[in-house]
Coordinates of C-alpha atoms in Angstrom, one line a residue:
M1 CA 22.3 -23.9 -8.1
G2 CA 23.2 -21.9 -11.1
G3 CA 21.0 -20.9 -14.0
T4 CA 18.6 -18.2 -15.4
D5 CA 15.3 -16.9 -14.3
G6 CA 13.6 -19.3 -16.7
R7 CA 15.2 -22.4 -15.3
S8 CA 13.2 -25.4 -14.0
D9 CA 12.5 -25.2 -10.3
A10 CA 12.8 -28.7 -8.9
N11 CA 10.6 -27.9 -6.0
A12 CA 8.0 -25.9 -7.9
G13 CA 7.6 -28.4 -10.7
G14 CA 7.6 -25.5 -13.2
T15 CA 9.4 -22.5 -14.4
D16 CA 9.8 -19.0 -13.1
A17 CA 9.6 -17.3 -16.5
G18 CA 11.9 -14.5 -17.3
S19 CA 15.2 -15.8 -18.6
T20 CA 17.7 -13.5 -20.0
G21 CA 17.5 -15.1 -23.4
R22 CA 13.8 -14.6 -23.7
E23 CA 13.4 -11.1 -22.1
G24 CA 15.3 -8.2 -23.4
G25 CA 16.5 -5.7 -20.9
E26 CA 17.1 -8.1 -18.0
S27 CA 20.6 -7.9 -16.7
A28 CA 22.7 -11.0 -16.4
R29 CA 24.1 -11.6 -12.9
T30 CA 27.0 -13.4 -11.4
A31 CA 28.4 -14.2 -8.0
G32 CA 32.0 -14.8 -8.1
G33 CA 32.0 -17.6 -10.6
G34 CA 31.3 -16.0 -14.0
G35 CA 32.8 -12.6 -13.3
K36 CA 33.9 -10.2 -10.7
A37 CA 31.4 -9.9 -7.9
A38 CA 30.1 -6.4 -7.2
A39 CA 30.9 -4.7 -4.0
P40 CA 28.0 -4.4 -1.5
P41 CA 26.4 -1.1 -1.0
A42 CA 28.5 1.6 0.6
V43 CA 26.3 2.0 3.6
T44 CA 26.8 -1.4 5.4
T45 CA 27.9 -0.8 9.0
P46 CA 25.2 -0.5 11.7
R47 CA 26.5 3.0 12.6
G48 CA 26.4 4.1 8.9
R49 CA 22.9 2.8 8.4
R50 CA 21.3 4.4 11.4
P51 CA 20.8 7.9 10.0
V52 CA 19.6 6.5 6.7
V53 CA 17.1 4.3 8.5
A54 CA 16.0 7.3 10.4
A55 CA 15.4 9.2 7.1
L56 CA 13.5 6.2 5.7
M57 CA 11.2 6.1 8.8
L58 CA 10.6 9.9 8.6
G59 CA 9.8 9.6 4.9
M60 CA 7.4 6.7 5.5
A61 CA 5.7 8.7 8.3
L62 CA 5.2 11.6 5.9
A63 CA 3.6 9.4 3.3
A64 CA 1.4 7.4 5.8
I65 CA 0.1 10.2 8.0
D66 CA -0.9 12.5 5.1
G67 CA -3.3 9.8 3.8
T68 CA -5.5 10.2 6.9
I69 CA -4.6 13.4 8.7
V70 CA -7.1 15.5 6.8
S71 CA -10.1 13.3 7.7
T72 CA -11.0 14.9 11.1
A73 CA -10.3 18.4 9.9
V74 CA -12.8 18.3 7.0
P75 CA -15.5 20.4 8.8
Q76 CA -13.0 23.2 9.5
I77 CA -11.6 23.1 5.9
V78 CA -15.1 23.1 4.4
G79 CA -16.1 25.9 6.7
D80 CA -13.2 28.0 5.6
L81 CA -12.9 27.2 1.9
G82 CA -16.3 25.8 1.0
G83 CA -16.7 23.0 -1.6
L84 CA -18.6 20.4 0.5
A85 CA -19.7 18.6 -2.7
V86 CA -16.1 17.8 -3.8
F87 CA -14.3 17.5 -0.5
S88 CA -13.9 13.7 -0.9
W89 CA -11.3 14.4 -3.6
L90 CA -9.0 15.6 -0.8
F91 CA -8.4 11.9 -0.2
S92 CA -9.1 10.5 -3.6
G93 CA -6.8 12.9 -5.4
Y94 CA -3.9 12.1 -3.0
L95 CA -4.5 8.3 -3.3
L96 CA -4.8 8.6 -7.1
A97 CA -1.5 10.4 -7.5
V98 CA 0.4 8.0 -5.2
T99 CA -1.0 4.9 -6.9
V100 CA -0.5 5.8 -10.5
T101 CA 3.1 7.1 -10.0
L102 CA 4.5 4.1 -8.2
P103 CA 5.5 2.2 -11.4
L104 CA 7.2 5.3 -12.8
Y105 CA 9.3 5.9 -9.7
G106 CA 10.2 2.3 -9.4
K107 CA 11.6 2.3 -13.0
L108 CA 13.4 5.6 -12.4
S109 CA 15.1 4.3 -9.3
D110 CA 16.4 1.3 -11.2
T111 CA 17.6 3.5 -14.0
F112 CA 19.1 6.5 -12.2
G113 CA 19.5 5.3 -8.6
R114 CA 17.4 5.5 -5.4
K115 CA 18.9 8.6 -3.9
P116 CA 17.9 11.2 -6.6
V117 CA 14.4 9.7 -6.8
L118 CA 13.9 9.9 -3.0
I119 CA 15.3 13.4 -2.9
A120 CA 13.0 14.6 -5.7
G121 CA 10.0 12.9 -3.9
I122 CA 10.7 14.6 -0.6
I123 CA 11.1 18.0 -2.2
L124 CA 7.9 17.5 -4.3
F125 CA 6.0 16.4 -1.2
L126 CA 7.2 19.5 0.8
V127 CA 6.3 21.8 -2.1
G128 CA 2.9 20.3 -2.2
S129 CA 2.5 20.8 1.6
V130 CA 3.4 24.5 1.3
L131 CA 0.9 24.9 -1.5
C132 CA -1.8 23.1 0.5
A133 CA -1.3 25.4 3.4
A134 CA -1.6 28.4 1.1
A135 CA -4.7 27.1 -0.7
W136 CA -7.4 29.8 -1.3
N137 CA -10.3 27.5 -2.3
M138 CA -11.3 23.8 -2.4
A139 CA -10.3 23.4 -6.0
A140 CA -6.7 24.7 -5.3
L141 CA -6.4 22.5 -2.2
I142 CA -7.4 19.4 -4.2
A143 CA -4.9 20.3 -6.9
F144 CA -2.1 20.8 -4.4
R145 CA -3.1 17.5 -2.6
I146 CA -2.4 15.8 -6.0
V147 CA 1.0 17.5 -6.0
Q148 CA 1.6 16.0 -2.5
G149 CA 0.6 12.6 -3.8
L150 CA 3.1 12.8 -6.7
G151 CA 5.8 13.1 -4.0
G152 CA 4.2 10.5 -1.8
G153 CA 4.4 7.9 -4.6
A154 CA 8.2 8.4 -4.7
L155 CA 8.4 8.1 -0.9
Q156 CA 6.4 4.9 -0.6
G157 CA 8.2 2.9 -3.3
T158 CA 11.7 4.2 -2.9
V159 CA 11.8 3.9 0.9
Q160 CA 10.9 0.2 0.7
T161 CA 13.5 -0.4 -2.0
I162 CA 16.3 1.3 -0.2
A163 CA 15.5 -0.7 2.9
A164 CA 16.0 -3.9 0.9
D165 CA 19.3 -2.5 -0.5
L166 CA 20.7 -1.6 2.9
Y167 CA 20.2 -4.9 4.6
P168 CA 21.0 -8.5 3.6
L169 CA 18.2 -11.0 3.5
K170 CA 18.6 -12.3 7.1
E171 CA 18.3 -8.7 8.5
R172 CA 15.5 -7.4 6.3
P173 CA 12.6 -8.4 8.7
R174 CA 14.0 -6.0 11.3
I175 CA 13.9 -2.9 9.0
Q176 CA 10.6 -3.9 7.4
A177 CA 9.1 -4.4 10.9
K178 CA 10.3 -0.8 11.8
L179 CA 8.7 0.6 8.6
S180 CA 5.5 -1.4 9.3
T181 CA 5.4 0.1 12.8
V182 CA 5.8 3.6 11.5
W183 CA 3.2 3.1 8.8
A184 CA 0.6 1.6 11.2
T185 CA 1.2 4.2 13.9
S186 CA 1.1 7.1 11.5
A187 CA -2.1 5.9 9.8
V188 CA -3.8 5.6 13.2
A189 CA -2.4 8.8 14.6
G190 CA -3.2 10.9 11.5
P191 CA -6.9 11.6 12.4
V192 CA -6.0 12.4 16.0
V193 CA -3.3 14.8 15.0
G194 CA -5.5 16.4 12.4
G195 CA -8.3 16.8 14.8
L196 CA -6.1 18.4 17.5
L197 CA -4.5 20.9 15.0
A198 CA -7.9 21.8 13.4
G199 CA -9.5 22.2 16.9
Y200 CA -6.8 24.1 18.7
A201 CA -4.7 25.8 16.0
D202 CA -5.6 26.1 12.3
W203 CA -6.2 23.4 9.7
R204 CA -3.3 24.8 7.6
W205 CA -0.9 23.5 10.2
I206 CA -1.8 20.0 9.2
F207 CA 0.4 20.6 6.1
L208 CA 3.0 23.0 7.6
I209 CA 4.1 20.4 10.2
N210 CA 5.4 18.3 7.3
L211 CA 8.2 20.9 6.7
P212 CA 10.5 20.3 9.7
V213 CA 10.0 16.5 9.4
G214 CA 10.7 16.5 5.7
A215 CA 13.6 18.8 6.1
V216 CA 15.3 16.5 8.6
A217 CA 14.6 13.5 6.3
L218 CA 16.0 15.4 3.3
W219 CA 19.2 16.4 5.2
L220 CA 19.8 12.8 6.4
V221 CA 19.4 11.4 2.9
V222 CA 21.7 13.9 1.3
R223 CA 24.3 13.6 4.0
H224 CA 24.3 9.9 4.8
L225 CA 22.9 7.9 1.9
H226 CA 25.8 6.8 -0.3
E227 CA 25.0 4.6 -3.3
P228 CA 27.8 2.5 -4.8
S229 CA 29.3 3.6 -8.0
R230 CA 27.9 1.9 -11.1
P231 CA 29.6 1.6 -14.5
R232 CA 28.4 4.2 -17.0
P233 CA 26.2 2.6 -19.6
A234 CA 27.3 2.6 -23.2
A235 CA 24.1 4.3 -24.3
R236 CA 22.2 7.1 -22.5
P237 CA 19.3 5.6 -20.4
R238 CA 16.0 6.2 -22.0
V239 CA 12.9 6.9 -20.0
D240 CA 9.6 5.5 -21.4
W241 CA 7.7 8.7 -21.0
A242 CA 4.9 7.6 -23.4
G243 CA 4.4 4.5 -21.3
A244 CA 4.5 6.5 -18.1
L245 CA 1.8 8.8 -19.5
A246 CA -0.3 5.9 -20.6
V247 CA 0.0 4.2 -17.2
F248 CA -0.9 7.5 -15.5
A249 CA -3.9 8.1 -17.7
T250 CA -5.2 4.5 -17.4
G251 CA -4.8 4.5 -13.6
S252 CA -6.4 7.9 -13.2
L253 CA -9.5 7.0 -15.2
L254 CA -9.9 3.6 -13.5
L255 CA -9.4 4.9 -9.9
T256 CA -11.8 7.8 -10.7
A257 CA -14.4 5.4 -11.8
L258 CA -13.9 3.3 -8.7
V259 CA -13.8 6.1 -6.2
Q260 CA -16.7 8.2 -7.6
G261 CA -18.9 5.3 -8.8
G262 CA -22.0 4.9 -6.5
V263 CA -21.1 8.2 -4.8
A264 CA -21.1 11.0 -7.3
W265 CA -23.1 9.0 -9.9
P266 CA -24.8 5.6 -10.1
W267 CA -22.7 2.6 -11.1
L268 CA -24.6 2.0 -14.3
S269 CA -24.8 5.6 -15.3
A270 CA -23.2 7.1 -18.4
P271 CA -20.2 8.6 -16.4
S272 CA -19.3 5.3 -14.8
L273 CA -19.7 3.3 -18.0
G274 CA -17.8 5.9 -19.9
L275 CA -14.9 5.9 -17.5
F276 CA -14.6 2.1 -17.3
G277 CA -14.8 1.9 -21.1
A278 CA -12.1 4.6 -21.6
S279 CA -9.8 3.0 -18.9
A280 CA -10.2 -0.4 -20.7
A281 CA -9.2 1.2 -24.0
L282 CA -6.3 3.0 -22.5
A283 CA -5.2 -0.2 -20.8
A284 CA -5.0 -2.0 -24.2
L285 CA -3.1 1.0 -25.6
T286 CA -0.7 0.9 -22.6
V287 CA 0.1 -2.8 -23.3
V288 CA 0.9 -2.0 -26.9
I289 CA 3.2 0.9 -25.9
E290 CA 5.0 -1.1 -23.3
R291 CA 5.6 -4.0 -25.6
R292 CA 7.3 -1.7 -28.1
A293 CA 9.3 0.3 -25.5
A294 CA 13.0 -0.4 -25.1
E295 CA 12.8 0.3 -21.3
P296 CA 9.1 -0.1 -20.4
I297 CA 7.8 1.4 -17.2
I298 CA 6.0 -1.9 -16.4
P299 CA 8.2 -4.6 -18.0
G300 CA 6.6 -7.8 -19.1
W301 CA 8.8 -9.9 -16.8
V302 CA 6.8 -8.5 -13.8
W303 CA 3.9 -10.7 -14.9
R304 CA 5.8 -13.5 -16.7
R305 CA 7.7 -14.5 -13.6
R306 CA 5.6 -16.7 -11.5
T307 CA 7.0 -15.5 -8.2
I308 CA 6.5 -11.8 -8.8
A309 CA 3.1 -12.3 -10.5
S310 CA 1.7 -14.4 -7.6
V311 CA 3.0 -11.9 -5.0
N312 CA 1.4 -9.0 -6.9
L313 CA -2.0 -10.7 -7.0
A314 CA -1.8 -11.9 -3.4
L315 CA -0.9 -8.4 -2.1
G316 CA -3.6 -6.9 -4.3
A317 CA -6.1 -9.2 -2.6
M318 CA -4.7 -8.1 0.8
G319 CA -5.3 -4.5 -0.1
L320 CA -8.9 -5.5 -1.0
L321 CA -9.5 -7.1 2.4
M322 CA -7.9 -4.3 4.4
V323 CA -10.8 -2.1 3.5
A324 CA -13.0 -4.0 6.0
P325 CA -11.1 -3.1 9.2
T326 CA -9.7 0.3 8.2
V327 CA -12.9 1.8 6.7
F328 CA -15.9 -0.1 8.2
L329 CA -14.7 -1.1 11.7
P330 CA -14.7 2.4 13.1
T331 CA -18.3 2.9 11.9
Y332 CA -19.2 -0.5 13.5
A333 CA -17.6 0.5 16.8
Q334 CA -19.4 3.8 17.0
S335 CA -22.8 2.7 15.5
V336 CA -23.2 -0.7 16.9
L337 CA -21.1 -0.7 20.1
G338 CA -21.9 2.9 20.9
L339 CA -18.3 3.9 21.4
G340 CA -16.9 7.4 21.0
P341 CA -14.4 8.3 18.2
I342 CA -11.3 7.8 20.4
A343 CA -12.5 4.4 21.7
A344 CA -13.5 3.3 18.2
G345 CA -10.0 4.3 17.0
F346 CA -8.5 2.1 19.7
V347 CA -10.4 -0.9 18.6
L348 CA -8.8 -0.5 15.2
S349 CA -5.4 0.5 16.5
V350 CA -4.8 -2.8 18.4
M351 CA -4.1 -4.3 15.0
T352 CA -1.0 -2.1 14.8
L353 CA 0.4 -3.6 18.0
S354 CA 0.5 -7.2 16.8
W355 CA 1.3 -6.6 13.1
P356 CA 5.0 -5.3 13.5
V357 CA 5.7 -7.9 16.2
S358 CA 4.5 -10.7 14.0
A359 CA 6.4 -9.3 11.0
A360 CA 9.6 -9.0 13.0
L361 CA 9.4 -12.6 14.1
S362 CA 8.4 -13.9 10.7
D363 CA 12.0 -14.7 9.6
R364 CA 12.1 -17.4 12.2
V365 CA 9.3 -19.1 10.3
Y366 CA 10.2 -18.5 6.7
N367 CA 13.9 -19.5 7.3
R368 CA 12.5 -22.9 8.2
I369 CA 9.6 -23.5 5.9
G370 CA 10.0 -20.9 3.2
F371 CA 8.4 -17.6 2.2
R372 CA 5.3 -19.1 0.4
R373 CA 4.3 -21.5 3.2
T374 CA 4.8 -18.7 5.9
A375 CA 2.6 -16.4 3.9
M376 CA -0.1 -19.1 3.4
I377 CA -0.2 -19.7 7.2
G378 CA -0.6 -16.0 7.8
M379 CA -3.4 -15.6 5.3
S380 CA -5.2 -18.8 6.4
A381 CA -5.2 -17.4 10.0
A382 CA -6.5 -14.0 8.6
L383 CA -9.3 -15.9 6.7
L384 CA -10.5 -17.6 9.9
V385 CA -10.4 -14.2 11.8
L386 CA -12.4 -12.5 9.1
L387 CA -15.0 -15.3 9.1
A388 CA -15.3 -15.1 12.9
F389 CA -16.4 -11.4 12.8
P390 CA -20.0 -12.1 11.6
L391 CA -20.3 -14.6 14.5
L392 CA -19.8 -11.8 17.1
P393 CA -22.9 -11.3 19.3
Y394 CA -25.1 -8.3 18.9
P395 CA -24.3 -5.7 20.2
G396 CA -21.4 -7.4 22.0
E397 CA -18.5 -6.0 24.0
P398 CA -15.7 -3.8 22.6
W399 CA -13.1 -6.4 23.5
H400 CA -14.6 -8.8 21.0
P401 CA -13.7 -7.0 17.8
A402 CA -10.5 -5.7 19.5
L403 CA -9.3 -9.2 20.1
L404 CA -10.1 -10.2 16.5
M405 CA -8.2 -7.2 15.2
L406 CA -5.2 -8.1 17.4
L407 CA -5.2 -11.6 15.8
L408 CA -5.7 -10.2 12.3
G409 CA -2.7 -7.9 12.7
A410 CA -0.6 -10.9 13.7
A411 CA -1.8 -12.9 10.8
L412 CA -1.2 -10.2 8.2
G413 CA 2.2 -9.4 9.6
L414 CA 3.1 -13.1 9.0
F415 CA 1.7 -12.8 5.5
Q416 CA 2.9 -9.5 4.0
L417 CA 6.5 -9.2 5.2
P418 CA 7.7 -12.6 4.0
L419 CA 6.2 -11.9 0.5
I420 CA 7.8 -8.5 0.2
V421 CA 11.2 -9.6 1.5
G422 CA 10.9 -12.8 -0.6
V423 CA 10.1 -11.1 -3.9
Q424 CA 12.7 -8.4 -3.3
S425 CA 15.3 -11.2 -2.8
T426 CA 14.5 -12.9 -6.1
V427 CA 15.7 -9.9 -8.2
G428 CA 19.0 -8.0 -8.5
W429 CA 19.6 -4.3 -7.7
A430 CA 18.7 -3.2 -11.2
E431 CA 15.2 -4.7 -11.0
R432 CA 14.4 -4.3 -7.3
G433 CA 12.8 -0.8 -7.6
T434 CA 10.5 -1.9 -10.4
T435 CA 9.5 -5.1 -8.5
T436 CA 8.8 -3.3 -5.3
A437 CA 6.8 -0.6 -7.1
S438 CA 4.7 -3.3 -8.8
V439 CA 3.9 -4.9 -5.5
L440 CA 2.9 -1.7 -3.8
F441 CA 0.9 -0.6 -6.9
C442 CA -1.2 -3.8 -6.8
R443 CA -1.8 -3.3 -3.1
Q444 CA -3.0 0.3 -3.7
V445 CA -5.2 -0.7 -6.6
G446 CA -6.7 -3.5 -4.4
Q447 CA -7.5 -0.9 -1.7
S448 CA -9.3 1.3 -4.3
I449 CA -11.3 -1.6 -5.7
G450 CA -12.1 -2.8 -2.2
A451 CA -13.4 0.6 -1.2
A452 CA -15.7 0.7 -4.2
V453 CA -16.9 -2.9 -4.0
F454 CA -17.4 -3.1 -0.3
G455 CA -19.0 0.3 -0.2
A456 CA -21.6 -0.9 -2.7
V457 CA -22.1 -4.1 -0.6
A458 CA -22.7 -2.1 2.6
N459 CA -25.0 0.4 0.9
G460 CA -27.0 -2.5 -0.7
V461 CA -27.4 -4.3 2.6
L462 CA -28.5 -1.1 4.4
A463 CA -31.0 -0.2 1.7
A464 CA -32.5 -3.7 1.8
R465 CA -32.8 -3.7 5.6
L466 CA -34.4 -0.2 5.7
L467 CA -36.6 -0.5 2.6
D468 CA -37.7 -4.1 3.0
A469 CA -38.4 -4.0 6.7
P470 CA -39.4 -0.4 7.5
V471 CA -40.0 0.7 11.1
D472 CA -42.5 3.3 12.2
G473 CA -41.0 6.7 12.5
L474 CA -37.9 5.9 10.5
P475 CA -37.7 7.0 6.9
G476 CA -36.8 4.1 4.6
D477 CA -33.7 5.6 3.0
L478 CA -29.9 5.6 3.6
D479 CA -30.0 9.2 5.0
A480 CA -32.0 7.8 7.9
V481 CA -28.9 5.9 9.0
T482 CA -26.9 9.0 9.6
R483 CA -29.8 10.9 11.3
A484 CA -30.6 8.0 13.6
L485 CA -27.0 7.5 14.7
E486 CA -26.2 11.2 15.2
D487 CA -29.4 12.0 17.1
P488 CA -30.9 8.9 18.6
G489 CA -33.3 10.9 20.7
A490 CA -35.1 12.0 17.6
F491 CA -36.3 8.5 16.9
S492 CA -37.9 5.7 18.9
A493 CA -35.8 3.1 20.6
A494 CA -37.0 0.5 18.1
A495 CA -36.1 2.6 15.1
T496 CA -32.6 3.3 16.4
D497 CA -32.1 -0.4 17.2
H498 CA -33.3 -1.2 13.7
V499 CA -30.7 1.1 12.2
R500 CA -27.9 -0.4 14.4
R501 CA -28.8 -3.9 13.4
A502 CA -28.8 -2.8 9.8
V503 CA -25.3 -1.4 10.2
D504 CA -24.2 -4.6 12.0
A505 CA -25.5 -6.7 9.1
A506 CA -23.8 -4.5 6.5
V507 CA -20.4 -4.8 8.2
D508 CA -20.9 -8.5 8.6
Y509 CA -21.3 -8.8 4.9
V510 CA -18.3 -6.7 4.3
Y511 CA -16.2 -9.0 6.4
V512 CA -17.5 -12.0 4.6
G513 CA -16.4 -10.3 1.4
A514 CA -13.0 -9.6 2.9
A515 CA -12.7 -13.3 3.8
G516 CA -13.4 -14.0 0.1
A517 CA -10.4 -11.7 -0.8
A518 CA -8.3 -13.6 1.7
A519 CA -9.3 -16.8 -0.1
L520 CA -8.2 -15.2 -3.4
A521 CA -4.8 -14.4 -1.9
L522 CA -4.4 -18.0 -0.9
L523 CA -5.5 -19.2 -4.3
A524 CA -2.9 -17.0 -6.0
L525 CA -0.1 -18.5 -3.8
I526 CA -1.3 -22.0 -4.2
T527 CA -1.7 -22.0 -7.9
L528 CA 0.9 -19.5 -9.1
A529 CA 3.7 -19.2 -6.6
P530 CA 6.6 -21.7 -6.8
R531 CA 6.9 -23.7 -3.6
R532 CA 10.3 -22.2 -3.1
F533 CA 11.3 -18.7 -4.0
P534 CA 14.6 -18.5 -6.1
V535 CA 16.6 -16.2 -3.9
I536 CA 19.7 -14.4 -5.3
T537 CA 22.8 -14.2 -3.2
E538 CA 23.8 -10.8 -1.9
A539 CA 26.9 -10.5 -4.1
A540 CA 24.9 -11.3 -7.2
A541 CA 22.1 -8.9 -6.3
A542 CA 24.5 -5.9 -5.7
P543 CA 24.9 -3.2 -8.4
G544 CA 28.2 -3.1 -10.2
P545 CA 30.1 -4.6 -13.1
A546 CA 28.6 -8.0 -12.7
E547 CA 25.2 -6.7 -13.7
T548 CA 26.4 -5.6 -17.1
A549 CA 29.2 -8.0 -17.7
G550 CA 26.9 -10.3 -19.7
A551 CA 27.8 -13.4 -17.6
A552 CA 25.2 -16.1 -17.8
G553 CA 25.4 -17.5 -14.3
R554 CA 24.2 -16.4 -10.9
A555 CA 24.2 -17.9 -7.5
D556 CA 20.9 -18.4 -5.8
T557 CA 19.2 -20.5 -3.2
D558 CA 15.6 -21.6 -2.8
R559 CA 13.3 -20.6 0.1

């Protein structure tokens, strides 16, 4: 099947908007018919790819573990540096920097290549780690965590893009499953490692241990990652710095409003309304800037093509629902089931066992029925699992939520990987970085929105249960939850049980909300995604003369 991105899809019954004629800046592609096919990437043999894959896994581990490793060391950090009132920005600042820089790094990797962006990201991350270890007060540590996040944004997006560059379509599930395993393991191991270092060494080692890991990853990238030569463009590539600044400012204000709303100030207070209003105004300004830019940071075709837009929305909804297990399940396990921190972490960690296995096997499904249907099966299963959580008995046994998390991991592995592999396979090399970054950006924003929304839901349920049905000896406020759970002996058995039932109800409502997010992901795939993804053949997707030759044709298949 030959044609452009805007061609009619016989199976979809519509168009995947984004033809070369209608969108400036999109490269024409060919695969042997209309011009000379580009050579595949230089690193193609299994032996040649191994050190690069090792570097990608180390880079992914750095980005994943640093999002959570600080959590269990907060008491030691606050005791040393002070700043209890603002310590939450140790996490929010890092998340903010990672999220808002993803689109910029995606565009830079498409313009200048993956290798320089990845090298710059690793160096920036390590510089931030050294500065964090040398921090003299909480304000400095927060600022240096943001520096770390600026490097972490390059690591997250570029690692995923290089993985797609290195492997042909049929082999991508294997590398993506490895990266998923690293991400899941690192995210769960982060609090444990942080607690051990803070308890038996010094909290500053949390950041210093990044140096040897990052140094090895950097050496492997410099030594073994060889990108194919590309023809020098007629004009010097221009970077849309105005658009990058606008995206950064918009994302910063929006995420600040979401992270701090309901925590540092009420949702309907002047700070919240001001931040949301300013972010809306900046978003409108960003659209104007990006429409006028010759090489926009977030090109319009990211949202005009049905395939990419639907995947962005679906993975944004997945980021939303992931807040339920990752944020609220440990609290449920400790408060309702009475487990210790390590056992509570195990209840969550079982999800990381089934996720990579399901992801690795997903190609056997999508090669038969297509990317969209496979993802729909995965999210439908996730929806059922999330709806089953409120049906668990009170207080129940630990294996009940553990079994559900095992099933949820398998369902989400079947959902996420086919969409990422599928959407990366619908674009050429010169657009893959931008496409991957847009997907990860939407997922990150979904997580931020989910933390704000579900946090408000949980607090609302807790407040209603404690204020509307007070128990003798238990103050009717949210602080009573913490006091009753930390020191049960200070309250009556009825009061403690009342608090635990309130937590149980709050987490149940959060899981119902997560099921709603799963339904939104399904809706995005059903209404927007084409029934078959238009997949570009490997020769047409590779960088080289074919991308700039101006040929109109390209070879692709539908899945």
